[in-house]
């Protein structure tokens, strides 16, 4: 997980507390330093709101623009309702006032990291299914979509204006490329593909 706070005392205290709770912590004193780091590892980001240069809210917006999928937890000694609403509106997981209740903070971090791992698993799953789907030709994708809806070979051939043998050949190629056994598995694949796209578009050890 990552901590971003311009106050070195707060940063050190939070880092020690979280490390004692078995979290691997990376600490930054500015939003710029945080953005310059490796953000590819899953986890979450605990951000101070009021920081010189780039505020926590501005950092959150920059993360959104860059496609950084780390869940954000805000901490602030000067929190107010308007600021909290702004943070949540831009996708923050929660907004806690300093000093946070330790159990509440740990629970929020646990939930945020679990959500990030689940989101990334969904994205990987969706990409895997999409890669398999992209291995089909456009004509095969069209036939696969129709077959997944339960349409027979003769109906598909009639709708597309092609010979039945063409559709049969395409269906066989589709099953081979997707490593599926029959039309039922094909229907399941297409359903999972659509489901994965929704889940992924909605974000090992601790980090």
GROMACS .gro file of C-alpha atoms in nm:
model
  207
    1UNK     CA    1   0.000   0.000   0.000
    2UNK     CA    2   0.105   0.364  -0.048
    3UNK     CA    3   0.092   0.661   0.190
    4UNK     CA    4   0.109   1.019   0.066
    5UNK     CA    5   0.141   1.297   0.327
    6UNK     CA    6   0.357   1.609   0.332
    7UNK     CA    7   0.403   1.585   0.712
    8UNK     CA    8   0.704   1.359   0.776
    9UNK     CA    9   0.596   1.298   1.136
   10UNK     CA   10   0.252   1.172   1.031
   11UNK     CA   11   0.405   0.972   0.747
   12UNK     CA   12   0.652   0.802   0.979
   13UNK     CA   13   0.392   0.729   1.247
   14UNK     CA   14   0.143   0.580   1.000
   15UNK     CA   15   0.413   0.378   0.828
   16UNK     CA   16   0.528   0.223   1.157
   17UNK     CA   17   0.171   0.149   1.264
   18UNK     CA   18   0.078  -0.016   0.934
   19UNK     CA   19   0.401  -0.213   0.911
   20UNK     CA   20   0.332  -0.348   1.260
   21UNK     CA   21  -0.005  -0.461   1.119
   22UNK     CA   22   0.189  -0.658   0.852
   23UNK     CA   23   0.134  -0.417   0.564
   24UNK     CA   24   0.416  -0.340   0.324
   25UNK     CA   25   0.420   0.039   0.305
   26UNK     CA   26   0.567   0.280   0.052
   27UNK     CA   27   0.564   0.640   0.176
   28UNK     CA   28   0.573   0.963  -0.027
   29UNK     CA   29   0.581   1.327   0.085
   30UNK     CA   30   0.422   1.464  -0.232
   31UNK     CA   31   0.182   1.369  -0.506
   32UNK     CA   32   0.458   1.418  -0.764
   33UNK     CA   33   0.681   1.163  -0.592
   34UNK     CA   34   0.393   0.919  -0.575
   35UNK     CA   35   0.311   0.959  -0.946
   36UNK     CA   36   0.676   0.908  -1.036
   37UNK     CA   37   0.683   0.571  -0.861
   38UNK     CA   38   0.586   0.226  -0.991
   39UNK     CA   39   0.206   0.215  -0.966
   40UNK     CA   40   0.162  -0.121  -1.133
   41UNK     CA   41   0.152  -0.329  -0.814
   42UNK     CA   42  -0.193  -0.383  -0.662
   43UNK     CA   43  -0.284  -0.227  -0.328
   44UNK     CA   44  -0.439   0.105  -0.230
   45UNK     CA   45  -0.342   0.467  -0.172
   46UNK     CA   46  -0.398   0.657   0.153
   47UNK     CA   47  -0.378   1.026   0.069
   48UNK     CA   48  -0.363   1.341   0.279
   49UNK     CA   49  -0.601   1.606   0.147
   50UNK     CA   50  -0.421   1.933   0.214
   51UNK     CA   51  -0.070   1.921   0.070
   52UNK     CA   52   0.140   2.196  -0.091
   53UNK     CA   53   0.185   2.180  -0.465
   54UNK     CA   54  -0.065   1.908  -0.546
   55UNK     CA   55  -0.353   1.848  -0.307
   56UNK     CA   56  -0.491   1.503  -0.241
   57UNK     CA   57  -0.801   1.584  -0.445
   58UNK     CA   58  -0.585   1.699  -0.736
   59UNK     CA   59  -0.371   1.387  -0.704
   60UNK     CA   60  -0.683   1.172  -0.716
   61UNK     CA   61  -0.796   1.344  -1.035
   62UNK     CA   62  -0.452   1.292  -1.191
   63UNK     CA   63  -0.466   0.923  -1.096
   64UNK     CA   64  -0.804   0.898  -1.267
   65UNK     CA   65  -0.671   1.067  -1.580
   66UNK     CA   66  -0.374   0.830  -1.593
   67UNK     CA   67  -0.590   0.525  -1.539
   68UNK     CA   68  -0.430   0.436  -1.204
   69UNK     CA   69  -0.675   0.187  -1.054
   70UNK     CA   70  -0.556   0.195  -0.690
   71UNK     CA   71  -0.849   0.256  -0.450
   72UNK     CA   72  -0.813   0.586  -0.263
   73UNK     CA   73  -0.865   0.647   0.108
   74UNK     CA   74  -0.845   1.010   0.217
   75UNK     CA   75  -0.715   1.135   0.551
   76UNK     CA   76  -0.748   1.496   0.659
   77UNK     CA   77  -0.728   1.699   0.978
   78UNK     CA   78  -0.941   1.964   0.810
   79UNK     CA   79  -1.210   1.753   0.655
   80UNK     CA   80  -1.555   1.888   0.588
   81UNK     CA   81  -1.865   1.757   0.419
   82UNK     CA   82  -1.805   1.942   0.092
   83UNK     CA   83  -1.452   1.804   0.064
   84UNK     CA   84  -1.568   1.452   0.142
   85UNK     CA   85  -1.843   1.472  -0.119
   86UNK     CA   86  -1.589   1.592  -0.377
   87UNK     CA   87  -1.358   1.303  -0.293
   88UNK     CA   88  -1.628   1.039  -0.311
   89UNK     CA   89  -1.766   1.189  -0.632
   90UNK     CA   90  -1.433   1.128  -0.802
   91UNK     CA   91  -1.418   0.767  -0.689
   92UNK     CA   92  -1.258   0.773  -0.343
   93UNK     CA   93  -1.341   0.472  -0.131
   94UNK     CA   94  -1.380   0.666   0.192
   95UNK     CA   95  -1.283   0.987   0.373
   96UNK     CA   96  -1.146   0.969   0.729
   97UNK     CA   97  -1.059   1.256   0.963
   98UNK     CA   98  -0.715   1.263   1.132
   99UNK     CA   99  -0.628   1.102   1.358
  100UNK     CA  100  -0.830   0.809   1.221
  101UNK     CA  101  -0.971   0.534   1.434
  102UNK     CA  102  -0.706   0.266   1.393
  103UNK     CA  103  -0.948  -0.025   1.357
  104UNK     CA  104  -1.154   0.171   1.104
  105UNK     CA  105  -0.843   0.258   0.903
  106UNK     CA  106  -0.720  -0.101   0.899
  107UNK     CA  107  -1.063  -0.228   0.796
  108UNK     CA  108  -1.083   0.026   0.513
  109UNK     CA  109  -0.735  -0.061   0.388
  110UNK     CA  110  -0.813  -0.434   0.400
  111UNK     CA  111  -1.133  -0.382   0.203
  112UNK     CA  112  -0.966  -0.151  -0.049
  113UNK     CA  113  -0.678  -0.389  -0.121
  114UNK     CA  114  -0.911  -0.687  -0.156
  115UNK     CA  115  -1.125  -0.486  -0.397
  116UNK     CA  116  -0.818  -0.393  -0.602
  117UNK     CA  117  -0.702  -0.753  -0.629
  118UNK     CA  118  -1.052  -0.862  -0.733
  119UNK     CA  119  -1.075  -0.582  -0.989
  120UNK     CA  120  -0.740  -0.678  -1.141
  121UNK     CA  121  -0.840  -1.044  -1.155
  122UNK     CA  122  -1.156  -0.940  -1.340
  123UNK     CA  123  -0.955  -0.729  -1.583
  124UNK     CA  124  -0.712  -1.016  -1.650
  125UNK     CA  125  -1.004  -1.255  -1.700
  126UNK     CA  126  -1.175  -1.015  -1.940
  127UNK     CA  127  -0.855  -0.963  -2.138
  128UNK     CA  128  -0.799  -1.337  -2.165
  129UNK     CA  129  -1.151  -1.397  -2.296
  130UNK     CA  130  -1.126  -1.098  -2.530
  131UNK     CA  131  -0.795  -1.223  -2.671
  132UNK     CA  132  -0.957  -1.557  -2.752
  133UNK     CA  133  -1.255  -1.380  -2.910
  134UNK     CA  134  -1.025  -1.158  -3.115
  135UNK     CA  135  -0.868  -1.474  -3.257
  136UNK     CA  136  -1.189  -1.533  -3.453
  137UNK     CA  137  -1.251  -1.371  -3.788
  138UNK     CA  138  -1.531  -1.111  -3.807
  139UNK     CA  139  -1.747  -1.366  -3.989
  140UNK     CA  140  -1.680  -1.626  -3.720
  141UNK     CA  141  -1.765  -1.376  -3.447
  142UNK     CA  142  -2.096  -1.308  -3.617
  143UNK     CA  143  -2.176  -1.677  -3.642
  144UNK     CA  144  -2.061  -1.737  -3.282
  145UNK     CA  145  -2.288  -1.462  -3.149
  146UNK     CA  146  -2.587  -1.606  -3.334
  147UNK     CA  147  -2.507  -1.964  -3.235
  148UNK     CA  148  -2.472  -1.855  -2.872
  149UNK     CA  149  -2.831  -1.731  -2.889
  150UNK     CA  150  -2.944  -2.079  -2.986
  151UNK     CA  151  -2.993  -2.027  -3.358
  152UNK     CA  152  -2.947  -2.338  -3.568
  153UNK     CA  153  -2.702  -2.374  -3.853
  154UNK     CA  154  -2.981  -2.355  -4.112
  155UNK     CA  155  -3.128  -2.038  -3.959
  156UNK     CA  156  -2.787  -1.871  -3.938
  157UNK     CA  157  -2.716  -1.961  -4.299
  158UNK     CA  158  -3.050  -1.815  -4.406
  159UNK     CA  159  -3.001  -1.494  -4.209
  160UNK     CA  160  -2.649  -1.444  -4.343
  161UNK     CA  161  -2.734  -1.555  -4.694
  162UNK     CA  162  -2.464  -1.822  -4.710
  163UNK     CA  163  -2.459  -2.197  -4.758
  164UNK     CA  164  -2.517  -2.420  -4.458
  165UNK     CA  165  -2.184  -2.594  -4.519
  166UNK     CA  166  -2.013  -2.256  -4.480
  167UNK     CA  167  -2.177  -2.203  -4.141
  168UNK     CA  168  -2.094  -2.559  -4.035
  169UNK     CA  169  -1.731  -2.501  -4.126
  170UNK     CA  170  -1.725  -2.173  -3.937
  171UNK     CA  171  -1.885  -2.328  -3.628
  172UNK     CA  172  -1.625  -2.604  -3.628
  173UNK     CA  173  -1.346  -2.347  -3.659
  174UNK     CA  174  -1.496  -2.140  -3.378
  175UNK     CA  175  -1.510  -2.434  -3.137
  176UNK     CA  176  -1.155  -2.534  -3.226
  177UNK     CA  177  -1.011  -2.184  -3.180
  178UNK     CA  178  -1.194  -2.127  -2.850
  179UNK     CA  179  -1.118  -2.482  -2.736
  180UNK     CA  180  -1.485  -2.555  -2.673
  181UNK     CA  181  -1.680  -2.880  -2.717
  182UNK     CA  182  -2.027  -2.771  -2.825
  183UNK     CA  183  -2.283  -2.493  -2.863
  184UNK     CA  184  -2.366  -2.496  -2.492
  185UNK     CA  185  -2.006  -2.416  -2.401
  186UNK     CA  186  -2.002  -2.151  -2.673
  187UNK     CA  187  -2.310  -1.985  -2.520
  188UNK     CA  188  -2.140  -1.994  -2.180
  189UNK     CA  189  -1.824  -1.840  -2.329
  190UNK     CA  190  -2.012  -1.551  -2.490
  191UNK     CA  191  -2.204  -1.490  -2.167
  192UNK     CA  192  -1.880  -1.489  -1.966
  193UNK     CA  193  -1.721  -1.253  -2.218
  194UNK     CA  194  -2.000  -1.000  -2.174
  195UNK     CA  195  -1.998  -1.045  -1.796
  196UNK     CA  196  -1.623  -1.000  -1.776
  197UNK     CA  197  -1.639  -0.681  -1.981
  198UNK     CA  198  -1.887  -0.536  -1.731
  199UNK     CA  199  -1.685  -0.643  -1.426
  200UNK     CA  200  -1.356  -0.521  -1.563
  201UNK     CA  201  -1.496  -0.186  -1.668
  202UNK     CA  202  -1.662  -0.123  -1.343
  203UNK     CA  203  -1.007  -0.208  -1.038
  204UNK     CA  204   0.012  -1.237  -0.355
  205UNK     CA  205   0.131  -1.054  -0.062
  206UNK     CA  206   0.007  -0.732   0.082
  207UNK     CA  207   0.134  -0.410  -0.068
   0.00000   0.00000   0.00000
